XYZ file of C-alpha atoms in Angstrom:
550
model
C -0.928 -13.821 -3.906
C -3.766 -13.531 -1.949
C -2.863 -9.546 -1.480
C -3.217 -9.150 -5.061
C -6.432 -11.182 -5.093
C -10.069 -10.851 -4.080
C -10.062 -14.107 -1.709
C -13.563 -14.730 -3.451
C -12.550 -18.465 -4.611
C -14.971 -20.465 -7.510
C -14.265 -23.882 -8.477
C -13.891 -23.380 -12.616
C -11.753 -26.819 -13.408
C -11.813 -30.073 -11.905
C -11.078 -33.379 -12.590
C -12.459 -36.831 -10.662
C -11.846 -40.133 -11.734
C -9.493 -38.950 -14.475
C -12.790 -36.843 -16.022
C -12.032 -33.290 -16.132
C -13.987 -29.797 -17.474
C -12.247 -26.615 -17.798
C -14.880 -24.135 -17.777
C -17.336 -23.434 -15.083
C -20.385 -23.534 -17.825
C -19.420 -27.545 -18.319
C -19.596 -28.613 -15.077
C -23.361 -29.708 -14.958
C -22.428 -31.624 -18.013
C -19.126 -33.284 -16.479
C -21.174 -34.371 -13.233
C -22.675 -37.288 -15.758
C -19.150 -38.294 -17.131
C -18.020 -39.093 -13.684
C -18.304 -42.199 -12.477
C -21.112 -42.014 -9.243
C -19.020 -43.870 -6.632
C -16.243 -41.156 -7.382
C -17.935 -38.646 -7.285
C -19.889 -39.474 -4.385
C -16.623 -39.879 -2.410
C -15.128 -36.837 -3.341
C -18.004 -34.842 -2.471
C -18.447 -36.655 1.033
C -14.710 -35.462 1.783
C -15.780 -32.095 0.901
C -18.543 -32.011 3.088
C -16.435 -33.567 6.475
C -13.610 -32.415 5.416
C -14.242 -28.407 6.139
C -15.209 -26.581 8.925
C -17.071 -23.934 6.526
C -20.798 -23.490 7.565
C -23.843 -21.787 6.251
C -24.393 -18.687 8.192
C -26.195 -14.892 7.075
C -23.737 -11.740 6.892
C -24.775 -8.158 8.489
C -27.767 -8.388 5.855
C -29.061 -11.385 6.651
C -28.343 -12.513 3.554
C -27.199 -16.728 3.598
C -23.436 -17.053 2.972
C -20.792 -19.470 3.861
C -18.805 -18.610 6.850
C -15.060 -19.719 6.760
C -12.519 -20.058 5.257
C -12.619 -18.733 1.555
C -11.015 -22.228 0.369
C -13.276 -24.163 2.057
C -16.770 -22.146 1.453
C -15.381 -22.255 -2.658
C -15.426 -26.208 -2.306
C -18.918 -26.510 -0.239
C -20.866 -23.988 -2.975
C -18.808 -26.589 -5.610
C -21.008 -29.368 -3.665
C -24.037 -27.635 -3.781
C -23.955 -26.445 -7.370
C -23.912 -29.937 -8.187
C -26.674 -30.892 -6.300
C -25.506 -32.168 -3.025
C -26.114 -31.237 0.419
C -23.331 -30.703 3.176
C -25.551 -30.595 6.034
C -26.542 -33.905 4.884
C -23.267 -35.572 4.321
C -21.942 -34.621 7.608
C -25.223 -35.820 9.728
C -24.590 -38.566 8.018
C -20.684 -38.510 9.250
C -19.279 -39.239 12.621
C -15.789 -37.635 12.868
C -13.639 -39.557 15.054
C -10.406 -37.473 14.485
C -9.734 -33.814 12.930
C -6.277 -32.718 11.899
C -7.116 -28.972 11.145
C -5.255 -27.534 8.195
C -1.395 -26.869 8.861
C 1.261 -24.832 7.067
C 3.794 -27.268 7.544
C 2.056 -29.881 5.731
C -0.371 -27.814 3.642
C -3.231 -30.191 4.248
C -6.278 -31.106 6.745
C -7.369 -34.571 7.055
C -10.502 -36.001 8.647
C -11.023 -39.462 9.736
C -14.593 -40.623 10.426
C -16.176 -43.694 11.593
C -17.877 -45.632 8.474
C -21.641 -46.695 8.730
C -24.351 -47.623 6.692
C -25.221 -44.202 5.588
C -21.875 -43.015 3.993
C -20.847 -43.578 0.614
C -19.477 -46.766 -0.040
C -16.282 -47.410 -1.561
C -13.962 -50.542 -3.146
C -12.306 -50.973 -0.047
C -14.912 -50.195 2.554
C -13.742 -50.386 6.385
C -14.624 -49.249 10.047
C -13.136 -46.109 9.230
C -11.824 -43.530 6.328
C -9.461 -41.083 6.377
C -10.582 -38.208 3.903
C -7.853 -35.452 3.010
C -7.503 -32.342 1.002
C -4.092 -29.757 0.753
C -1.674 -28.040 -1.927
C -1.902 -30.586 -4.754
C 1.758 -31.193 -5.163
C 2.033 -32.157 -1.738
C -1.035 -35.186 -1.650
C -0.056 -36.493 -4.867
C 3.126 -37.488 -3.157
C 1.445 -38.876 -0.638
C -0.915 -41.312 -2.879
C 0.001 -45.091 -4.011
C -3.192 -45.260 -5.825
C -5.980 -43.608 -7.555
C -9.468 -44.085 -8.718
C -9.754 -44.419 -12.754
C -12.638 -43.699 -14.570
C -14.297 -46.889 -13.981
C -14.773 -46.404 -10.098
C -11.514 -48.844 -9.393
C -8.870 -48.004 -7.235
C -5.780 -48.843 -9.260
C -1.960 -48.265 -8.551
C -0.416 -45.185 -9.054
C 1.912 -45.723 -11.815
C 4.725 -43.145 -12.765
C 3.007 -42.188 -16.197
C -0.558 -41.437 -14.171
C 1.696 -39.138 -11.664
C 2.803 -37.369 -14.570
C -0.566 -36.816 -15.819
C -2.098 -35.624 -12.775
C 1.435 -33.098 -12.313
C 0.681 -31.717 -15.371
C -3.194 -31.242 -14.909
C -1.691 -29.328 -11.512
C 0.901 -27.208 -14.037
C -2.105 -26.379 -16.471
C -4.303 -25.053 -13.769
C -1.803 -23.033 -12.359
C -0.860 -21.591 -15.747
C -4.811 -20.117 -15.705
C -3.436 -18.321 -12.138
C -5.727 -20.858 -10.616
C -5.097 -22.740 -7.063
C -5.072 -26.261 -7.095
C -6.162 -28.371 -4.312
C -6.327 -32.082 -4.473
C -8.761 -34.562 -2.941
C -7.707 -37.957 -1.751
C -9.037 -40.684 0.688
C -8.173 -44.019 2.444
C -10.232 -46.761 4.280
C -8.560 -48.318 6.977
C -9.329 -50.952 9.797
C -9.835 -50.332 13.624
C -6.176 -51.518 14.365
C -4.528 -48.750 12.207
C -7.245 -46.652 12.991
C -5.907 -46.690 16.774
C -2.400 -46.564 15.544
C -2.828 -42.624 14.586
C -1.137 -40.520 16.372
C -3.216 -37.394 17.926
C -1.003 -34.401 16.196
C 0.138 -35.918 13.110
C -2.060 -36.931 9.705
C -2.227 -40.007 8.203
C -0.895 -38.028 5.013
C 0.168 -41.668 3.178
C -1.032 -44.360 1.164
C -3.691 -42.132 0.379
C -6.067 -42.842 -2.957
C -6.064 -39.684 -5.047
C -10.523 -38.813 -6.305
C -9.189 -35.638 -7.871
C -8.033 -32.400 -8.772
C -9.990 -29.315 -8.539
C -8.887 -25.833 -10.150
C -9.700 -22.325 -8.237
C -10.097 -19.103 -9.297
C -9.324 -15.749 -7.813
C -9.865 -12.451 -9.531
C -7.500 -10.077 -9.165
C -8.834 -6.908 -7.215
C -9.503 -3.986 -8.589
C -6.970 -1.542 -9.048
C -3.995 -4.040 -8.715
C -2.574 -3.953 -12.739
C -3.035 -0.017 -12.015
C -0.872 0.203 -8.484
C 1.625 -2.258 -10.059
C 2.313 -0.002 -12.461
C 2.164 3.660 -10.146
C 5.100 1.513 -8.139
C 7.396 1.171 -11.778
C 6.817 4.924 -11.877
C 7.265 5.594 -8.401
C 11.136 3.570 -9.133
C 9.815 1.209 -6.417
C 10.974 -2.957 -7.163
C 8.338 -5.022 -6.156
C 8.871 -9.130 -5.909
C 6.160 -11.692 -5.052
C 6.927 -13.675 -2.425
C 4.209 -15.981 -1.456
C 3.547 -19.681 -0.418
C 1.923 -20.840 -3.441
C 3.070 -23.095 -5.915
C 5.468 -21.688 -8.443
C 3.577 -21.534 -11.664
C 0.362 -20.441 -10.416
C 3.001 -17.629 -8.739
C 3.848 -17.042 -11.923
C 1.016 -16.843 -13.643
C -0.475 -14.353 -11.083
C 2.547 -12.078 -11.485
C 2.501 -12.298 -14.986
C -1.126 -11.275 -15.269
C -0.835 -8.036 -12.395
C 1.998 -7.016 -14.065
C 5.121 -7.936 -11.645
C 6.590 -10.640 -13.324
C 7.959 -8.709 -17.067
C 10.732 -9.956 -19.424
C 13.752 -11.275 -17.925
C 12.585 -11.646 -14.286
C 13.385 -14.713 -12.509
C 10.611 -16.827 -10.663
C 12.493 -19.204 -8.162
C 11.295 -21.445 -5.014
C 12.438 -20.319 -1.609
C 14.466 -23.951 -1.478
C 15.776 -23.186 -4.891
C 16.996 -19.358 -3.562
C 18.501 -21.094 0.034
C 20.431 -23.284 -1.732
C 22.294 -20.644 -4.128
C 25.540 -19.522 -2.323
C 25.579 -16.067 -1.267
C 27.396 -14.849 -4.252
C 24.918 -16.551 -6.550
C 22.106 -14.591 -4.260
C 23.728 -11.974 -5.308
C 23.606 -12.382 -8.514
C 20.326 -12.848 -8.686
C 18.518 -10.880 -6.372
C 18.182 -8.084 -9.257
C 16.062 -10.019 -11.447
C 14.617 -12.145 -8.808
C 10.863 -11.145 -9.619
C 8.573 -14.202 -7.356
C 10.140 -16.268 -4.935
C 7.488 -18.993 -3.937
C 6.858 -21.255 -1.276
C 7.676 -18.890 1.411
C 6.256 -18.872 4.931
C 4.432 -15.410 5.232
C 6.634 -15.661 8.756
C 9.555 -14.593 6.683
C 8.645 -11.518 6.411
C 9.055 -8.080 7.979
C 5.938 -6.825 7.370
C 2.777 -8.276 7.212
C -0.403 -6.665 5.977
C -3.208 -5.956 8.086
C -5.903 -5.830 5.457
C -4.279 -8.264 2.810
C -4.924 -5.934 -0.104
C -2.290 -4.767 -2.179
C -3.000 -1.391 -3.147
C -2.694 -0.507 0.576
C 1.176 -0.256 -0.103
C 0.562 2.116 -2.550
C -1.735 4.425 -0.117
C 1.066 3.180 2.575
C 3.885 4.633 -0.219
C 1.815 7.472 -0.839
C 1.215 8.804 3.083
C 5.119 7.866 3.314
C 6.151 10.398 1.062
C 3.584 12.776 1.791
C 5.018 13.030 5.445
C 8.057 12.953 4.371
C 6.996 16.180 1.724
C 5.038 17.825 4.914
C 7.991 17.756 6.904
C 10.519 19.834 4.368
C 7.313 22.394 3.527
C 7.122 22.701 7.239
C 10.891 23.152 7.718
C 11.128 25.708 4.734
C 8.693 27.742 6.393
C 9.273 27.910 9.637
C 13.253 28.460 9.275
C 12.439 31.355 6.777
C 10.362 32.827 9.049
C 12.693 32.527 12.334
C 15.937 33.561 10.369
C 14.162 36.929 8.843
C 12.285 37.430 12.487
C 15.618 37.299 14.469
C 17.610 39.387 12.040
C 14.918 41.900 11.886
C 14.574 42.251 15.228
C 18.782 42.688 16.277
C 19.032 45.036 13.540
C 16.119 47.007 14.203
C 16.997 47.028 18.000
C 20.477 47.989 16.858
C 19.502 50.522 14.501
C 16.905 52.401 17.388
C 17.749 54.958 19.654
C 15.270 52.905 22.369
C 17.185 49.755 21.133
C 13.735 48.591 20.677
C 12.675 45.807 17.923
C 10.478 46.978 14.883
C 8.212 43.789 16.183
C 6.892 43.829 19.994
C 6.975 40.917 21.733
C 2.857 40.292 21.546
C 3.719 40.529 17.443
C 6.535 37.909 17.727
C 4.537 35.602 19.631
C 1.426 35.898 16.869
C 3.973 35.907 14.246
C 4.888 32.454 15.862
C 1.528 31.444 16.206
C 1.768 31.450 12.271
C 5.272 29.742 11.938
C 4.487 26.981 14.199
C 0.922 26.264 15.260
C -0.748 27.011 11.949
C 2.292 26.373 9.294
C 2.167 22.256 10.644
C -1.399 22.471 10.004
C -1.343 24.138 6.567
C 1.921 21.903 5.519
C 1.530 18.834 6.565
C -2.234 17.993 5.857
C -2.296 18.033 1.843
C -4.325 15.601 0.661
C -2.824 12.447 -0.850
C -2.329 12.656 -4.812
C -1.049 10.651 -7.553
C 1.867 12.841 -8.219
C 3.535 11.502 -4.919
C 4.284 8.310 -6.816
C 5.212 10.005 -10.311
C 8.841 10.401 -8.836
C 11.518 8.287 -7.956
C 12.435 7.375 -4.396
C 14.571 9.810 -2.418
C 18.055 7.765 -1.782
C 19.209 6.661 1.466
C 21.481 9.348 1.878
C 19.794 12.363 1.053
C 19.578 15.604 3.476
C 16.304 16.284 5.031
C 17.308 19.733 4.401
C 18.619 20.154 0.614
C 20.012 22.349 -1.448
C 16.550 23.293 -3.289
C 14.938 23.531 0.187
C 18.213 25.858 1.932
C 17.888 28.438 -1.636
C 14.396 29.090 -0.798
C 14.974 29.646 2.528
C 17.791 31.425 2.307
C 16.657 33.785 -0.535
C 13.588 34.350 0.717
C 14.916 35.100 4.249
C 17.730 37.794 3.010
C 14.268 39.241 0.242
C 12.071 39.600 3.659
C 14.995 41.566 5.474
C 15.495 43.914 2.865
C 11.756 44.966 2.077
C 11.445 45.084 6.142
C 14.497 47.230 6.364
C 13.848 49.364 3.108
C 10.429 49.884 4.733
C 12.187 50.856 8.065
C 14.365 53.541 6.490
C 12.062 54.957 3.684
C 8.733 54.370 4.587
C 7.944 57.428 5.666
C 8.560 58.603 1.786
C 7.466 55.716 0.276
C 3.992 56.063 2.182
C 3.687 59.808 2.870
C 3.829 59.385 6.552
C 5.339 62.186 8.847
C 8.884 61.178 10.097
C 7.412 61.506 13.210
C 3.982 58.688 12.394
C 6.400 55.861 13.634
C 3.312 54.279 15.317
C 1.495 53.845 11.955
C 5.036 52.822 10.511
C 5.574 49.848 13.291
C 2.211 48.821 11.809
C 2.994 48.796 8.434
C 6.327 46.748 8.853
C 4.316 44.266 10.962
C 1.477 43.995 8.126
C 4.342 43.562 5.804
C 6.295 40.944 7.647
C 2.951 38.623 8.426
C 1.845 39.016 4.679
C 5.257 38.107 3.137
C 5.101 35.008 5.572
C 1.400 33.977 4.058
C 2.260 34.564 0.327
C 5.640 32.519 1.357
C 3.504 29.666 2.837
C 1.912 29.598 -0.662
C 5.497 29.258 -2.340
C 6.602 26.206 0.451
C 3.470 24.191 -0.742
C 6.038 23.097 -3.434
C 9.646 21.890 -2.494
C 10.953 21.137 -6.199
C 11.360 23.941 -8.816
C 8.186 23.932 -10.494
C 6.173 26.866 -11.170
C 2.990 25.882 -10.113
C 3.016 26.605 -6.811
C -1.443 26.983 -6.918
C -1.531 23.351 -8.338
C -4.126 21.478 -6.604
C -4.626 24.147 -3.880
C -8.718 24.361 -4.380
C -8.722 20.644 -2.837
C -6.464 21.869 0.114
C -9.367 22.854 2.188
C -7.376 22.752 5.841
C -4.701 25.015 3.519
C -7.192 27.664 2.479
C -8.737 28.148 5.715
C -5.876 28.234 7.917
C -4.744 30.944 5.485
C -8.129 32.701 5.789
C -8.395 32.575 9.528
C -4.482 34.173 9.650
C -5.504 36.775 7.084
C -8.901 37.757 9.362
C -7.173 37.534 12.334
C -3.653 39.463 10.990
C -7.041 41.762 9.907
C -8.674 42.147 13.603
C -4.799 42.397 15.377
C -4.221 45.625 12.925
C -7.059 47.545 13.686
C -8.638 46.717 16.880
C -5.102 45.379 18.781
C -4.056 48.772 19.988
C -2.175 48.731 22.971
C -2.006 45.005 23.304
C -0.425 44.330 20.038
C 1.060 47.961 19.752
C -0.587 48.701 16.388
C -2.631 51.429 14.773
C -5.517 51.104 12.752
C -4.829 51.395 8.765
C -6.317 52.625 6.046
C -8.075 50.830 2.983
C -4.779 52.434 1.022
C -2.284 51.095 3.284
C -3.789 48.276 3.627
C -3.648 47.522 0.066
C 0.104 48.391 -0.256
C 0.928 46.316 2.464
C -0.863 43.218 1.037
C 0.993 44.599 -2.250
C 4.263 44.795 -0.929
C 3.824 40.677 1.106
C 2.652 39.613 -1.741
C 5.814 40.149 -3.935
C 7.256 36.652 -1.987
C 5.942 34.675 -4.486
C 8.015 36.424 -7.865
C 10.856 36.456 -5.414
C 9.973 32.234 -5.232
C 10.155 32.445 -8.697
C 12.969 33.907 -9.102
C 14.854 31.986 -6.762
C 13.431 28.427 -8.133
C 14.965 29.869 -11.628
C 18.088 29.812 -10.289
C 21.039 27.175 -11.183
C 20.661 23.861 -9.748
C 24.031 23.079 -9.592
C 25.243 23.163 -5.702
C 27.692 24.863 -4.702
C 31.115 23.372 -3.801
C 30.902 23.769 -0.294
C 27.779 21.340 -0.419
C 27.712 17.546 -0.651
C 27.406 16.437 -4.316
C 25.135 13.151 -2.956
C 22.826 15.566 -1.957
C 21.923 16.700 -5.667
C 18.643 16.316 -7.269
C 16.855 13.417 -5.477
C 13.780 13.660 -7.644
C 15.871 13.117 -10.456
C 17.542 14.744 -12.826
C 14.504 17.251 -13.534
C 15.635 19.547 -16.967
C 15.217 23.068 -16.543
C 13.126 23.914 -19.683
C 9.888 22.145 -18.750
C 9.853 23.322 -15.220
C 8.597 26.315 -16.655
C 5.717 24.935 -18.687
C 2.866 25.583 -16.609
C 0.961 22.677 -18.002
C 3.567 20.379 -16.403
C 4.561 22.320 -12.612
């Protein structure tokens, strides 16, 4: 729970000596109605009890230092007047059991003298203890009633004090209860050095503690439901106030199941099973159990962790749509040409090839893979287990837009002279032209891989791509600078403003051909895997082509 939390703690409830208040704004009032002698204990355990200090933060600004528990219970102290520094100069700790998972307590013992409170029992020495509520009031035989009297324990007072522990954790608050013992130099010496005196304790009190939710928590709860990701609470905390907490973020809805982690061991494993679908919290959990553990203990970094998951995941397949576009239509280009040429030379140099992979390699991975993180990664279902890196969305582009590029570049080849009103003998300015072609069909076609579904939109959110736009830019200056100052080194020719405009024309009719080939059928073909169909989900074909919705 803390991951869903703030970890800023305030005591709002409490009850000592069987007097309770419920809201923060009554406490002043409720430190009257409490007897003194309770009180006075209670707050003398907080005080020795805690390893919390006062300390100043990077500001310089005063603040408790510890833990957030702890610093909750010392500001409690001080609201109401007391001092800590005071009650522990007054204190000399003789034994410290620091706080331990495995009991869910600390315990103090210090050495009574005439400055510490006194109490009904008083002896050489007094154990003072604090922990998970459940777990001390198991541990006490008596209590101290309203009159200051430590009285036995009775079965209907347990009750009582359980269900004061059930109604704070119904308000998502964390209950910690407060207990004490006084006990003679004989027993005293009897304690062992590891393990707490956690028994025949005298229960002071209850006190209730809040912790907001953080921001942002009801809101990544419910990106994850859209996103088709489960999500169960497993925490150490007491069931109902796991409950409550879930309830209130928004994880535990109608018909989930809220169970113990000793209440899910014992089920059988076909009764696990069985409930493992609806199992929504599972409490009182060691965070050991699981397989792994957040850095930062703040919830909506498994949404940004979800998020940057997918978005990999997304910049890989761009990347891979690219690039094998790019290599099939270079290497087909280039045996083809060679075949088709009396030299048996390639339409593209060598130099050309190695700037045309420049583009497919160096700059594509930069382009593709750095788009920034949006909410739409999380609008989608989750890919299955079993899906193909490469799918059958992904291989239509590729291929289609492969087989377009090797047609223009041949029709170019064949009747560009005509089609430009170059002499059959210009093959220099030709070359040129095909290479202008080829590198501006690959940079409209990087704008048509920035989407790997079938929607339109292919511009959506590029104005925010800033690596994206000038990677493209530098490639379009540089293509620019290659073309007419390359010459020999890149065997080109300068061009025209008019060629240069149909070549840009003629690149730039990748993205209809995208179009065209995201219109076509989704169904796969029967040579392909039907598992691999669709893992975004079933998208219909009529509002793909809403550009509102791309």
């Amino acid at each position: 729970t803390g991951t869903l939390t703030e970890n800023k703690m305030t005591v709002v409830s409490a009850s000592i000596a069987s007097k309770n208040f419920l809201k923060s704004n009554e406490m002043q009032r409720w430190r009257y109605q409490v007897h003194p002698a309770a009180l006075d204990l209670a707050i003398e355990g907080i005080s020795v009890n805690s390893t919390a200090f006062e300390g100043r933060d990077a500001e310089g600004q005063i603040k408790f230092i510890g833990s957030t528990t702890e610093c909750a219970m010392i500001e409690f102290a001080r609201k109401l007047g007391y001092s800590y520094q005071d009650q522990r100069a007054a204190s000399r700790s003789a034994v410290i059991y620091p706080f331990s998972s495995s009991v869910k307590s600390m315990t103090t013992v210090i050495e009574v003298n005439e400055s510490n409170v006194s109490s009904p029992d008083r002896s050489e020495y007094r154990v003072y203890t604090k922990g998970a509520a459940e777990t001390i009031i198991k541990a006490c035989t008596h209590y101290m009633d309203v009159r200051g009297c430590v009285v036995p324990l009775d079965r209907s007072t347990r009750e009582e004090q359980e269900m004061l522990v059930n109604s704070y954790a119904e308000r998502s608050l964390r209950t910690l209860a407060l207990a004490y013992r006084d006990v003679d130099k004989p027993t005293f010496e009897e304690f062992g050095p590891d393990d707490a005196p956690i028994h025949n304790l005298v229960l002071l009190g209850i006190i209730g503690i809040q912790d907001q939710l953080r921001p942002g928590v009801v809101e990544s709860v419910q990106a994850f439901r859209r996103a088709g990701v489960f999500i169960r609470m497993i925490t150490g905390d007491n069931l109902v106030t796991a409950k409550a907490i879930a309830k209130e973020c928004g994880i535990l809805t109608a018909g989930g199941l809220a169970m113990t982690g000793p209440e899910f061991r014992a089920l059988s494993h076909r009764e696990q099973y069985d409930v493992i679908p609806r199992l929504q919290v599972l409490a009182q959990v060691a965070k050991e159990a699981s397989d792994i553990i957040l850095m930062d203990d703040n919830f909506n970094s498994i949404l940004q962790a979800l998020k940057w998951g997918r978005a990999v995941n997304d910049g890989v397949r761009k990347f891979l749509t690219f690039q094998l576009t790019v290599n099939i239509a270079a290497v087909v280009l280039s045996f083809i040409s060679a075949l088709m040429s009396e030299k048996s030379e390639s339409i593209l140099s060598a130099v050309q090839l190695l700037w045309v992979n420049m583009i497919m390699d160096t700059f594509a991975a930069l382009a593709l893979a750095t788009e920034p993180l949006s909410d739409e990664l999380v609008r989608r279902k989750p890919l299955r287990k079993d899906a193909h890196l490469i799918n059958w969305r992904m291989s239509r582009m590729i291929f289609g837009q492969a087989l377009f590029q090797i047609a223009i570049n041949l029709i170019l080849m064949l009747h560009g002279p005509a089609l430009f009103g170059l002499a059959q003998d210009d093959t220099k300015v030709l070359r040129t032209m095909v290479f202008n072609v080829f590198v501006f069909l690959q940079v409209f076609n990087e704008l048509n891989c920035r989407r790997i579904d079938d929607r339109i939109n292919i511009l959506r959110g590029v104005t925010h791509d800033h690596i994206f736009l000038a990677i493209q830019a530098l490639v379009v200056v540089s293509q620019f600078l290659i073309v007419q100052y390359g010459g020999l080194a890149f065997k080109t020719v300068p061009l025209t403003s008019v060629q240069w405009l149909y070549t840009i024309g003629i690149g730039s009719l990748s993205i209809p051909a995208g179009i065209l080939i995201r219109l076509l059928p989704n169904q796969l073909p029967f040579f392909w895997s039907e598992n691999n169909d669709d893992e975004f989900n079933h998208e219909i074909s009529y509002p793909r082509l809403y550009w509102e919705t791309a």
